[in-house]
XYZ file of N, CA, C and O in Angstrom:
300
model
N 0.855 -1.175 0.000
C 0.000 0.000 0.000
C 0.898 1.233 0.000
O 1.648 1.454 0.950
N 0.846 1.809 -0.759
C 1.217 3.468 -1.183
C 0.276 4.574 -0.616
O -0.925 4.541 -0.887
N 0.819 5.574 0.184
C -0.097 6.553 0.528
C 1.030 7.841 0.396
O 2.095 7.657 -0.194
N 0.656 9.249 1.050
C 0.931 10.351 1.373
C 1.148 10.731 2.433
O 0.325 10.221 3.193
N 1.721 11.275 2.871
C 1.598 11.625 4.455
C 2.066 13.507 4.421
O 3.026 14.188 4.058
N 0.868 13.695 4.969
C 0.946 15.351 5.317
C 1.305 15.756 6.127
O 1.436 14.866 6.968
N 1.817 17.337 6.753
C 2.248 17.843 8.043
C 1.425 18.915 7.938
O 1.506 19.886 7.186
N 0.338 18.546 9.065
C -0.120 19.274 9.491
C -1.750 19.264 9.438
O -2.360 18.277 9.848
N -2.598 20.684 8.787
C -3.781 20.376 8.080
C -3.985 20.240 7.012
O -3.350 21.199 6.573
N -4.454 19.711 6.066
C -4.552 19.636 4.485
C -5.733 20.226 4.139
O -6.774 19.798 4.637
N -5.749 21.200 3.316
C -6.914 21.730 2.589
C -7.568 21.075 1.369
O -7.374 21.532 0.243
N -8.157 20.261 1.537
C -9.195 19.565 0.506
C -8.872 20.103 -0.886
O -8.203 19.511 -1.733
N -9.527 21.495 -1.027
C -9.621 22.734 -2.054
C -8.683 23.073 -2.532
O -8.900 23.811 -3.494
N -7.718 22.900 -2.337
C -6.121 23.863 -2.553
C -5.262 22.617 -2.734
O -4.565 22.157 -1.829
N -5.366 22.024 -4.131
C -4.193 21.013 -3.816
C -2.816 21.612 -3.762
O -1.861 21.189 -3.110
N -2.863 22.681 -4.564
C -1.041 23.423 -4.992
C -0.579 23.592 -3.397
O 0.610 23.384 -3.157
N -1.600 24.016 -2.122
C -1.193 24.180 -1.211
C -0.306 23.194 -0.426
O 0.682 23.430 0.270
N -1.151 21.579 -0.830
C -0.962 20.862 0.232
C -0.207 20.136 -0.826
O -0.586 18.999 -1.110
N 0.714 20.600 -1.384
C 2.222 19.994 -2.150
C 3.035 20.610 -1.239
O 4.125 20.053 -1.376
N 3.153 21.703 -0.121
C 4.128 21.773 0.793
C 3.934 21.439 2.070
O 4.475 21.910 3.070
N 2.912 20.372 1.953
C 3.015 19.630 3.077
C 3.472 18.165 3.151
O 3.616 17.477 4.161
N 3.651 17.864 1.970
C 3.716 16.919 1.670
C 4.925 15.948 2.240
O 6.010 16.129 1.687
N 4.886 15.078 3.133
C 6.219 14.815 4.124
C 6.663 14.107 2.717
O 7.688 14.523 2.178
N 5.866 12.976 2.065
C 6.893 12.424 0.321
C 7.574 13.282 -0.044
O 8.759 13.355 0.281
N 6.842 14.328 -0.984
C 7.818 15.051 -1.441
C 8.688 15.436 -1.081
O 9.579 15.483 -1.929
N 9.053 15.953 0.310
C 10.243 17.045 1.179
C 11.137 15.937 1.004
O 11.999 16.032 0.130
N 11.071 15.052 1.603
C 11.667 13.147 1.763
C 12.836 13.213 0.614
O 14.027 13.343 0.899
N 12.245 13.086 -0.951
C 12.546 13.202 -2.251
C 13.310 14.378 -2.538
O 14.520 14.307 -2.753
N 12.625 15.539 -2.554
C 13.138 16.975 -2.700
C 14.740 16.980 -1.985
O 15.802 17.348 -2.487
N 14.555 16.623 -1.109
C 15.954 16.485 0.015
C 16.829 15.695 -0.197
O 17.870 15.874 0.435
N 16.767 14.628 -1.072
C 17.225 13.090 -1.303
C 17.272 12.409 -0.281
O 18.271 11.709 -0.122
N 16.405 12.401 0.544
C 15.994 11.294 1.607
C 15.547 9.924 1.573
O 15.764 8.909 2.234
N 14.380 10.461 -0.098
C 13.514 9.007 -0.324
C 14.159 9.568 -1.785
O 14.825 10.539 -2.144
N 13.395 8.038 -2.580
C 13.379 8.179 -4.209
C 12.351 8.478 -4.834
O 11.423 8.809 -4.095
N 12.105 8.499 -6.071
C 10.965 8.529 -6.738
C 10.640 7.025 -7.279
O 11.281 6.365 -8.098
N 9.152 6.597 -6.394
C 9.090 4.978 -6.810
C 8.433 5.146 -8.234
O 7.233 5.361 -8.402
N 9.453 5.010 -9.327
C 8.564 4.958 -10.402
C 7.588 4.049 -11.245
O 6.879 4.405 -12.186
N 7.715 2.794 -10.690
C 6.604 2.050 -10.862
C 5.852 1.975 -10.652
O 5.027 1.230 -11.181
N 5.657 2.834 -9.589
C 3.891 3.148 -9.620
C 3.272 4.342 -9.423
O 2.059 4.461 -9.257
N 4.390 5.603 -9.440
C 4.086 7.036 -9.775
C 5.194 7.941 -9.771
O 6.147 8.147 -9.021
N 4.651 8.547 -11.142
C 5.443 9.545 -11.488
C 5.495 11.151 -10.969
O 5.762 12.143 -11.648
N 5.206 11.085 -9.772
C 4.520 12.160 -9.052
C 5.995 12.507 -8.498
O 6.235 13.700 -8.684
N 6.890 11.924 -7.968
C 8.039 12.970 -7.558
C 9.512 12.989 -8.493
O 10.599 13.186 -7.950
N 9.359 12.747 -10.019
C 10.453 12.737 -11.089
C 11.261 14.186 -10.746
O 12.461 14.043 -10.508
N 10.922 15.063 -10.714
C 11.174 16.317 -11.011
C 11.988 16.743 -9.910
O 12.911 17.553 -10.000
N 11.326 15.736 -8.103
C 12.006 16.642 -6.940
C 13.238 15.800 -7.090
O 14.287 16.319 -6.707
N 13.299 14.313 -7.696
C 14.563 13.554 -7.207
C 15.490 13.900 -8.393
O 16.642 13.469 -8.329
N 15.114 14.645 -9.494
C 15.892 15.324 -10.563
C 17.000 16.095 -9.545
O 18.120 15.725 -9.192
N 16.338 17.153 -9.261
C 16.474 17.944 -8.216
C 17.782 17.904 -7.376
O 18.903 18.387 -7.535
N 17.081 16.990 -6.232
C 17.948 16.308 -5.780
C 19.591 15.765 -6.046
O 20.707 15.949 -5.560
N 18.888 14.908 -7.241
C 20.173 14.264 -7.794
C 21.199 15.473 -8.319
O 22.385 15.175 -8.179
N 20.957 16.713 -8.868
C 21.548 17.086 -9.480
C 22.167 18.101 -8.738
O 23.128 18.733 -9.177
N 21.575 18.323 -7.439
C 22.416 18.977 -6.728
C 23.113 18.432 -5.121
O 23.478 19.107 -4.158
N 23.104 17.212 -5.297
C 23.807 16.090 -4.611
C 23.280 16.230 -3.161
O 23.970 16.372 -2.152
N 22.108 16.172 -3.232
C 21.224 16.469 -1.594
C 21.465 14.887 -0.771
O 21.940 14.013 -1.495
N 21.196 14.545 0.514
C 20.995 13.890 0.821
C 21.826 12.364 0.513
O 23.015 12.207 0.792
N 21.058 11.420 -0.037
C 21.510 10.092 -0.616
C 22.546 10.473 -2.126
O 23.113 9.658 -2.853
N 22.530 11.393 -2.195
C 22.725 11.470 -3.750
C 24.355 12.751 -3.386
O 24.745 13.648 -4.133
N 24.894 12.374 -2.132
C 26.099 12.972 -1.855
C 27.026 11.945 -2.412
O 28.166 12.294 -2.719
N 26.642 10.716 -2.570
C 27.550 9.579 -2.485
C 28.588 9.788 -3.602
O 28.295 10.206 -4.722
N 29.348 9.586 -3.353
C 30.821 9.070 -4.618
C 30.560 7.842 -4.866
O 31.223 7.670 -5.889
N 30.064 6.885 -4.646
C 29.772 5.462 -4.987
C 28.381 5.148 -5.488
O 27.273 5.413 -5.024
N 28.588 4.806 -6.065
C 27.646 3.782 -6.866
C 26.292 3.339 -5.690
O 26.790 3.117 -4.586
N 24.628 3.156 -5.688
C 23.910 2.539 -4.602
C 23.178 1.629 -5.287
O 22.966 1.949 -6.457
N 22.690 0.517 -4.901
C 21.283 0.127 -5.195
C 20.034 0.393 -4.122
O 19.694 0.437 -2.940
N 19.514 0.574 -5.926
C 18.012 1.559 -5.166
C 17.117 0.399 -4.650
O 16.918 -0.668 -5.230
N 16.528 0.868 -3.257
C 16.349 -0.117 -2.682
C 14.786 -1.329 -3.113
O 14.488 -2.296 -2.412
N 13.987 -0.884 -4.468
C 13.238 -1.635 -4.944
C 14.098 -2.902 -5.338
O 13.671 -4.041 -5.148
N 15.786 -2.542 -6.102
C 16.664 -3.743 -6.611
C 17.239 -4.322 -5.709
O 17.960 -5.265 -6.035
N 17.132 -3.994 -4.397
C 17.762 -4.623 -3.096
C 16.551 -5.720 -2.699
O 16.672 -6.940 -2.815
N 15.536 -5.126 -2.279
C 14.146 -5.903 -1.815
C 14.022 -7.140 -3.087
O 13.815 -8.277 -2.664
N 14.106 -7.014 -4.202
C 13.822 -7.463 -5.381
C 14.752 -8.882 -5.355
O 14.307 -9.878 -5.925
N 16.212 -8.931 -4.589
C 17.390 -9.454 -4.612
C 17.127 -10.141 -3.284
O 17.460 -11.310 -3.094
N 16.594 -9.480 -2.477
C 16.561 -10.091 -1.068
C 15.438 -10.734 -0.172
O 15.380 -10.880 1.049
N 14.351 -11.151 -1.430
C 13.136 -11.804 -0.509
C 12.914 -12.782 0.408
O 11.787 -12.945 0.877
C-alpha cells in the first residue's frame, strides 16, 4: 500500500497548497527518499532535483542500489 503523508492540516480545495506539506515530497526533494517509479510519477522532477544537486543520498561518490533492486534481490 502506497499513501501520502501530510504535516499538518490539508486543505481539501487547494491542492497546490498541500504539495508543501507533503512529508513524500520534502523526503525526495531532500534526497531522503526516491521517486518509486513504478507506480508514480509524481516525484520525477524533486529527485531530478535532488540528484543534481547532490542532496541527501545522492552525496555519495559510490555507486547505490536503489532499494526496490535490493528488496527485489533479497526476498
Amino acid at each position: 500500500i502506497l499513501g501520502i503523508c501530510y504535516l499538518g492540516d490539508v486543505n481539501l480545495n487547494k491542492s497546490e497548497k498541500n504539495k508543501e506539506k507533503e512529508i513524500n515530497r520534502l523526503m525526495v526533494l531532500n534526497g531522503y527518499a526516491f521517486a518509486y517509479k513504478k507506480y508514480s510519477k509524481k516525484y520525477i522532477n524533486e529527485e531530478k532535483y535532488a540528484k543534481l544537486n547532490f542532496l541527501g543520498l545522492w552525496q555519495q561518490d559510490t555507486e547505490f542500489e536503489m532499494p526496490w533492486e535490493w528488496r527485489k534481490k533479497n526476498k
